[in-house]
mmCIF file of C-alpha atoms in Angstrom:
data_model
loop_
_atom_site.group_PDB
_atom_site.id
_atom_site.type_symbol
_atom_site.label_atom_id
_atom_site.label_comp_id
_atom_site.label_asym_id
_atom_site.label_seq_id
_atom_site.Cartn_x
_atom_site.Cartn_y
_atom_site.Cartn_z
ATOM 1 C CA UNK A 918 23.140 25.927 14.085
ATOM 2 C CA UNK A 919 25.057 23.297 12.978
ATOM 3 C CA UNK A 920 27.245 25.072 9.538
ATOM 4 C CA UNK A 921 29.140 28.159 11.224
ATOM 5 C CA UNK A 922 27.813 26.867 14.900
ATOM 6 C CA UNK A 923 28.994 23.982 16.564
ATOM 7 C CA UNK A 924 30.445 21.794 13.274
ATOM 8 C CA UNK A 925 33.665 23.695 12.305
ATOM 9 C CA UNK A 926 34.627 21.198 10.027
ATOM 10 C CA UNK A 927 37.419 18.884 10.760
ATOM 11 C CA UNK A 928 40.353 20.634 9.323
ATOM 12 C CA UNK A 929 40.014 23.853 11.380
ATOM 13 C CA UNK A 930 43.033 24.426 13.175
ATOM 14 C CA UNK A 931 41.607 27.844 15.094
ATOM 15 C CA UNK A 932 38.784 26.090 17.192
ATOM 16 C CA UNK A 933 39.296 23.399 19.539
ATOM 17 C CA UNK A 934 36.989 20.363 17.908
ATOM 18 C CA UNK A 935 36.585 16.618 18.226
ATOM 19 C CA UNK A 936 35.741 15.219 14.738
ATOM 20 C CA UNK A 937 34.772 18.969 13.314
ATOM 21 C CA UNK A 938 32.428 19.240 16.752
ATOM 22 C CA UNK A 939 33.718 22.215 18.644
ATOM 23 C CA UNK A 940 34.771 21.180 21.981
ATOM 24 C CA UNK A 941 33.121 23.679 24.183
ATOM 25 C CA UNK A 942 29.705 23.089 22.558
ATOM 26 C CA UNK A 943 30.483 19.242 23.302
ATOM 27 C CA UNK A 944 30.908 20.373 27.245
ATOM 28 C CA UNK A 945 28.251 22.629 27.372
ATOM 29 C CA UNK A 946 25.944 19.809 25.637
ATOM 30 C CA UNK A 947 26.978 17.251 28.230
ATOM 31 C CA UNK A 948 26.134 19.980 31.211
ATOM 32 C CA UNK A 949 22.645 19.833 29.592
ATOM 33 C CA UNK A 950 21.917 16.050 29.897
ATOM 34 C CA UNK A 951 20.076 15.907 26.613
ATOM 35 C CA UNK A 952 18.119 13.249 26.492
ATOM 36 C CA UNK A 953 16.705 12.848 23.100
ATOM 37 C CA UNK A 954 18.343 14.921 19.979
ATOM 38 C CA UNK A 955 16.730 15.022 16.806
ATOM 39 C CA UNK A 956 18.069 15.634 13.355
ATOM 40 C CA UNK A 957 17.527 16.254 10.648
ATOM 41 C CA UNK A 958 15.916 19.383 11.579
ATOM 42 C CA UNK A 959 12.281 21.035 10.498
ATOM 43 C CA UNK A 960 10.797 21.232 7.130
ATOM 44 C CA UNK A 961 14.709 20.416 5.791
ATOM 45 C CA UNK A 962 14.230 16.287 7.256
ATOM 46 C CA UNK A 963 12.021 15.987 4.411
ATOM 47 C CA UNK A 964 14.777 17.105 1.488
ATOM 48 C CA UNK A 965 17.429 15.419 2.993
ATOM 49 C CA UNK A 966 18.431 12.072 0.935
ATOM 50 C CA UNK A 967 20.885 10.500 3.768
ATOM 51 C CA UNK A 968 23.485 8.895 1.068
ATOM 52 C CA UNK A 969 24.422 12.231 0.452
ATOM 53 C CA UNK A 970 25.855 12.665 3.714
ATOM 54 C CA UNK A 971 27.735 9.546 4.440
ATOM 55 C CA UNK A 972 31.780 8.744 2.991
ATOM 56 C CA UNK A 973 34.719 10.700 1.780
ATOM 57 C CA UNK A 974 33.675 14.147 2.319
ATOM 58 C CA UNK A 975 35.185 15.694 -1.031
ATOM 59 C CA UNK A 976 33.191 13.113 -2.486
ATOM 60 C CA UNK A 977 29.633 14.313 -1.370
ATOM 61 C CA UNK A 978 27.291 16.204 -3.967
ATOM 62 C CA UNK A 979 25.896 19.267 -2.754
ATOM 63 C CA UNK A 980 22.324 20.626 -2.505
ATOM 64 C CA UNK A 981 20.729 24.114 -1.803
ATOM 65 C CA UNK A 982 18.775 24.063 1.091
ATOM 66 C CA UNK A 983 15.347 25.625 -0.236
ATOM 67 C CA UNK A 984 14.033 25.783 3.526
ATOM 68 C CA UNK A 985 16.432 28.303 4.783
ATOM 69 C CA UNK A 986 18.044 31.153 3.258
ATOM 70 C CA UNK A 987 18.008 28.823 -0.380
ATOM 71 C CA UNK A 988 21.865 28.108 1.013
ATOM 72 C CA UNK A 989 24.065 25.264 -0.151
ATOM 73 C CA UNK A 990 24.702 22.549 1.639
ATOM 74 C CA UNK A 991 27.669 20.670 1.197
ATOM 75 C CA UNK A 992 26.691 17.663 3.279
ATOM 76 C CA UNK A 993 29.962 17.773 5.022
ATOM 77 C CA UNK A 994 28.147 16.843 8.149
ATOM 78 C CA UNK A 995 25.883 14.067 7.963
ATOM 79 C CA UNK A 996 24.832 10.502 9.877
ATOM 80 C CA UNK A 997 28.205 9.589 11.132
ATOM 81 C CA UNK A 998 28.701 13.066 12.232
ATOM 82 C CA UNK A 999 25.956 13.034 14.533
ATOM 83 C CA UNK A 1000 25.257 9.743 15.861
ATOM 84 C CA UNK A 1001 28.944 10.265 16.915
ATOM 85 C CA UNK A 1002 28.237 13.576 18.490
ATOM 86 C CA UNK A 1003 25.084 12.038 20.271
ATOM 87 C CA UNK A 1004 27.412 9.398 21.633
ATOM 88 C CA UNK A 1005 30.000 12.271 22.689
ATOM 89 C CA UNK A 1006 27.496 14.078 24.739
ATOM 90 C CA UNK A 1007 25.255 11.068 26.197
ATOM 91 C CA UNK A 1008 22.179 11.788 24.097
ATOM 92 C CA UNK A 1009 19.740 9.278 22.218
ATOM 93 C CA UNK A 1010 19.349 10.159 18.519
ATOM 94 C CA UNK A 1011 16.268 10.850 16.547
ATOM 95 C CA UNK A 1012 16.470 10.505 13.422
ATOM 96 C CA UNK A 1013 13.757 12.023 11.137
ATOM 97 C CA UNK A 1014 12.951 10.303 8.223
ATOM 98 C CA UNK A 1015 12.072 11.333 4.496
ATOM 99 C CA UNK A 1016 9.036 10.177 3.433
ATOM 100 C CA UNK A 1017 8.415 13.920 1.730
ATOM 101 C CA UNK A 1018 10.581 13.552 -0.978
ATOM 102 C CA UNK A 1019 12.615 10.317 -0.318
ATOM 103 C CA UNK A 1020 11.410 6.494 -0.948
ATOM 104 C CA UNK A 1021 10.512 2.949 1.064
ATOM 105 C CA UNK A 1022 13.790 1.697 0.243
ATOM 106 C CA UNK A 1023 15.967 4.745 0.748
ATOM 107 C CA UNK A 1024 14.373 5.173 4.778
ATOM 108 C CA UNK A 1025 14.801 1.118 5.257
ATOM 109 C CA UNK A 1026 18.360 1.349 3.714
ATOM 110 C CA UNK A 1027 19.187 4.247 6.457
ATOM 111 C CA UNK A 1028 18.023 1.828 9.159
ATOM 112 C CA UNK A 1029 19.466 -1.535 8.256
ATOM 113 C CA UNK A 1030 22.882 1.208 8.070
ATOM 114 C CA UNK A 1031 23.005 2.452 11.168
ATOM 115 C CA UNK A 1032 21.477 -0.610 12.870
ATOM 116 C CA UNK A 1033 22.039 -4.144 11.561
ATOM 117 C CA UNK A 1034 25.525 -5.885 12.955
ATOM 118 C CA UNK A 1035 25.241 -8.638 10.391
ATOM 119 C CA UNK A 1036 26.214 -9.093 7.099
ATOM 120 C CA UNK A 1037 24.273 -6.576 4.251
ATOM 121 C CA UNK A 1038 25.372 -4.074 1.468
ATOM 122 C CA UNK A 1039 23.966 -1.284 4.054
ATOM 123 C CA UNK A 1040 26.329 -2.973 6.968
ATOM 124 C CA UNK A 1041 29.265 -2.927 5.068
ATOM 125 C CA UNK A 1042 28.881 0.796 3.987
ATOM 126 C CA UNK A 1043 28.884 1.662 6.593
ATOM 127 C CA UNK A 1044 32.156 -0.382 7.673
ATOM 128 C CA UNK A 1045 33.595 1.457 4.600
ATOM 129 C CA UNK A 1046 32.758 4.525 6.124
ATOM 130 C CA UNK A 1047 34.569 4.130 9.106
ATOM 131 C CA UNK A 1048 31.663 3.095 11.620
ATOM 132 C CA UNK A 1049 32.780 -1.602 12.191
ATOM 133 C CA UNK A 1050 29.584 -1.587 14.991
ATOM 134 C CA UNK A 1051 26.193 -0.018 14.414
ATOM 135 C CA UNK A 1052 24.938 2.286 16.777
ATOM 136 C CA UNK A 1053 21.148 0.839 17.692
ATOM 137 C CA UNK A 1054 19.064 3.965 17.002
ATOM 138 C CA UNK A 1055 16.002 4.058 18.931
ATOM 139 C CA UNK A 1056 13.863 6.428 18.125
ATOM 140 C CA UNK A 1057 12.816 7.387 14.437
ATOM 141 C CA UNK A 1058 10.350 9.699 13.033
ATOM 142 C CA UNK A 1059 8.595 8.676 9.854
ATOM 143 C CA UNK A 1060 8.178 12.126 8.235
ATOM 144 C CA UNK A 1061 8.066 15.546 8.805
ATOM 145 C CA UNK A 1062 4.826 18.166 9.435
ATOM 146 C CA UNK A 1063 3.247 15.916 6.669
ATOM 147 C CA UNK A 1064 0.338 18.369 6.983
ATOM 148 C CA UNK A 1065 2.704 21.283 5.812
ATOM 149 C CA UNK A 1066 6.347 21.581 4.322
ATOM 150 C CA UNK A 1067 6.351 17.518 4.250
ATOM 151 C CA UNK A 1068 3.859 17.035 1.751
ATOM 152 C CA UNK A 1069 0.937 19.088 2.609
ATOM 153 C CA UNK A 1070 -0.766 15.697 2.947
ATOM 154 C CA UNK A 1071 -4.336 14.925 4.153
ATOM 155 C CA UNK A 1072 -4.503 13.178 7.175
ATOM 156 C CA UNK A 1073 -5.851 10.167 5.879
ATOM 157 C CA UNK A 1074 -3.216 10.215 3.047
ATOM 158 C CA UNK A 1075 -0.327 10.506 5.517
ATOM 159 C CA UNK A 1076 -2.231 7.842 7.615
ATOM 160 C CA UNK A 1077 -1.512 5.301 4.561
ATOM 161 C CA UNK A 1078 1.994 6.598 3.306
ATOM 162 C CA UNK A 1079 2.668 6.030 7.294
ATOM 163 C CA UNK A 1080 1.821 2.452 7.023
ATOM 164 C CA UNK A 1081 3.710 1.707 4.084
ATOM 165 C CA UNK A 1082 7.101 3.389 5.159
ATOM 166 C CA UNK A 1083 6.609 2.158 8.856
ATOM 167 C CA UNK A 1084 6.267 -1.700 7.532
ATOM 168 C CA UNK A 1085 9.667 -1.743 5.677
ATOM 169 C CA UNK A 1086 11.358 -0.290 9.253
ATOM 170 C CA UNK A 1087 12.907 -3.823 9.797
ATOM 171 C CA UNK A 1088 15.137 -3.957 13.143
ATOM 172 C CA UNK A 1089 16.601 -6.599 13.715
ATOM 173 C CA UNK A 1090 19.184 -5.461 15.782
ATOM 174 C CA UNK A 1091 17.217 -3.691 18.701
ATOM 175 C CA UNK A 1092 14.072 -6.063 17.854
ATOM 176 C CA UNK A 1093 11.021 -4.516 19.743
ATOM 177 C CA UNK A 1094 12.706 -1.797 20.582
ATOM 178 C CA UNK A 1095 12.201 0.406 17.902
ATOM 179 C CA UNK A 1096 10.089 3.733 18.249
ATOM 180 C CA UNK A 1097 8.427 4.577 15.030
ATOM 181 C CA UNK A 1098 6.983 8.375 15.375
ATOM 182 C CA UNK A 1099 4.297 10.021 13.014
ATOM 183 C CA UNK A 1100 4.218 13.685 12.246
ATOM 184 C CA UNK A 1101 1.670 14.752 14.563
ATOM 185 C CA UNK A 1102 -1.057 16.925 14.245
ATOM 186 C CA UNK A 1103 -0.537 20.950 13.953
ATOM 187 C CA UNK A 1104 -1.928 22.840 17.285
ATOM 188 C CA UNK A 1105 -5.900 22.198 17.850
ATOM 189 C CA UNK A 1106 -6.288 19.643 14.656
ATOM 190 C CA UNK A 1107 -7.998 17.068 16.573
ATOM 191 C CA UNK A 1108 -8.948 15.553 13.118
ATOM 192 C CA UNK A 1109 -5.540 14.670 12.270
ATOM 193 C CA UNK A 1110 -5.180 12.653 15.407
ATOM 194 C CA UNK A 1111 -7.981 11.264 15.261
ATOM 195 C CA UNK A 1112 -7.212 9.675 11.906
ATOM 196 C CA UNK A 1113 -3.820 8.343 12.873
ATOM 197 C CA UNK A 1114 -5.518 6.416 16.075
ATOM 198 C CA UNK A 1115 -7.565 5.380 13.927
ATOM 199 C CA UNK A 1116 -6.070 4.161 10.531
ATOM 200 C CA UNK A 1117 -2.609 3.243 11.926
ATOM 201 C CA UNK A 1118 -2.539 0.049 13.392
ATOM 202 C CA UNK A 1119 -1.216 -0.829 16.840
ATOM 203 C CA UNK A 1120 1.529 -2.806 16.090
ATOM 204 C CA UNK A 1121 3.339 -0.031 13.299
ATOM 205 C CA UNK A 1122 3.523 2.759 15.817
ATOM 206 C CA UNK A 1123 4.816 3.815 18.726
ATOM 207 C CA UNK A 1124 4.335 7.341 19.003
ATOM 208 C CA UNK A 1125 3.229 10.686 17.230
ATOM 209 C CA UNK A 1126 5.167 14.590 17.347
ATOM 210 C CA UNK A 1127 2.806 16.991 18.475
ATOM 211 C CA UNK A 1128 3.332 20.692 17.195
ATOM 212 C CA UNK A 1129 2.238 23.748 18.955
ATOM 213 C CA UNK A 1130 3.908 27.028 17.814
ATOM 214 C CA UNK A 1131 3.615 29.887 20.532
ATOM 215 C CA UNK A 1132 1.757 32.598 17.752
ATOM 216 C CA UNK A 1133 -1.974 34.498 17.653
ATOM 217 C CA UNK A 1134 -1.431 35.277 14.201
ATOM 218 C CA UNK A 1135 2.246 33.507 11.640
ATOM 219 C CA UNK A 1136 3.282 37.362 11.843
ATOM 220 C CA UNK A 1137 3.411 38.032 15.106
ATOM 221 C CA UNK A 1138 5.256 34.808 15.970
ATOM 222 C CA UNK A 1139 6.332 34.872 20.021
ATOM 223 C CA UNK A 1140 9.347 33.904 21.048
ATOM 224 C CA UNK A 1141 10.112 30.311 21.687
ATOM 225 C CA UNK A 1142 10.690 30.298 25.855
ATOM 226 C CA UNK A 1143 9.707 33.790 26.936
ATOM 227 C CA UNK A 1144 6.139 34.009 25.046
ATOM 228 C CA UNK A 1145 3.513 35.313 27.182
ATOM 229 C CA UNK A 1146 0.009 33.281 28.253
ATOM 230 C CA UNK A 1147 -1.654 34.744 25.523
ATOM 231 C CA UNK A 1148 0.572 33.659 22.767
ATOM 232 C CA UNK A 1149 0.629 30.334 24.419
ATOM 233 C CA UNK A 1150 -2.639 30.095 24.012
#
């Protein structure tokens, strides 16, 4: 969606963009009212290391995206790109975090960047980078389907690597208004909720992404808004 879909890249001279976005998609967006837009997307949030995708854009390594279609990805677009999109078309970001494959300090370092307005190495980056005034992200999800392609963690595991990552989320920008979310449980696994009600105190989160796919059996997968009563079941 984003490669060959609504990021042209910002040297294309054939499509009408704003900052590589294409124009139309940036109307159409708007039309929509979006509320809340999340990125990175799926199973890939949890192989995405953020640095990557910040500064000069000849500059940025590359990685193959072993999700989905084992592509590369050239990290042309990355956080700039779409915070400034978000702003663009009147939406609230969502940034999912790495705690798959990424660290504590990497997923604190990506807030203090896109957050603080004081004085830090993150802050001045991202003045580096082009961006002089953070842009207060809200909402942030701490991981990825931890019970599948983000770790294929027990519940009580991800309960604990939760805590940990959650604790180093330090806002000091939008103080108490941060809105740490946990990968939520897959479908009917009352368990997994359960344990994250349990083991994750009050004060480290503020809410947790259910998943319910519309499927009786992975290979007969409906489709995502036209599925029938029985697949939503």
């Amino acid at each position: 969606c984003i490669y060959g879909g609504f990021y042209v890249g910002e040297k294309n001279t054939t499509i009408p963009h704003s900052d590589g976005v294409r124009n139309d998609i940036i109307e159409a967006l708007k039309l929509l009212k979006v509320p809340v837009l999340r990125w990175p997307g799926g199973c890939f949030a949890d192989t995405y290391h953020w640095k990557d995708g910040v500064g000069p854009k000849d500059k940025r390594p590359t990685m193959v995206n072993t999700w989905w279609g084992g592509v590369t990805e050239d990290n042309s677009f990355g956080t700039h790109d779409f915070l400034n999109m978000c702003e663009k078309i009147g939406a609230s970001p969502y940034l999912a975090g790495n705690i798959g494959s990424g660290t504590v300090q990497e997923l604190s370092d990506w807030v203090q960047y896109v957050n603080f307005n004081g004085v830090s190495p993150m802050s001045k980056m991202r003045q580096v980078n082009g961006r002089e005034k953070p842009w207060g992200v809200q909402y942030w999800g701490v991981g990825n389907e931890a019970w599948g392609c983000g770790g294929n963690m027990t519940a009580e595991y991800y309960a604990n690597e939760y805590r940990k990552y959650a604790t180093f989320m330090s806002d000091w920008t939008n103080s108490g208004k941060m809105f740490r979310i946990a990968s939520g449980a897959s479908d009917a696994d009352y368990h997994w909720t359960e344990v994250m009600m349990r083991d994750i105190p009050h004060g480290l989160i503020e809410g947790i992404a259910l998943h319910h796919y519309s499927v009786i059996k992975w290979e007969e997968k409906g489709p995502s808004t036209t599925f029938t009563e029985q697949q939503y079941g």
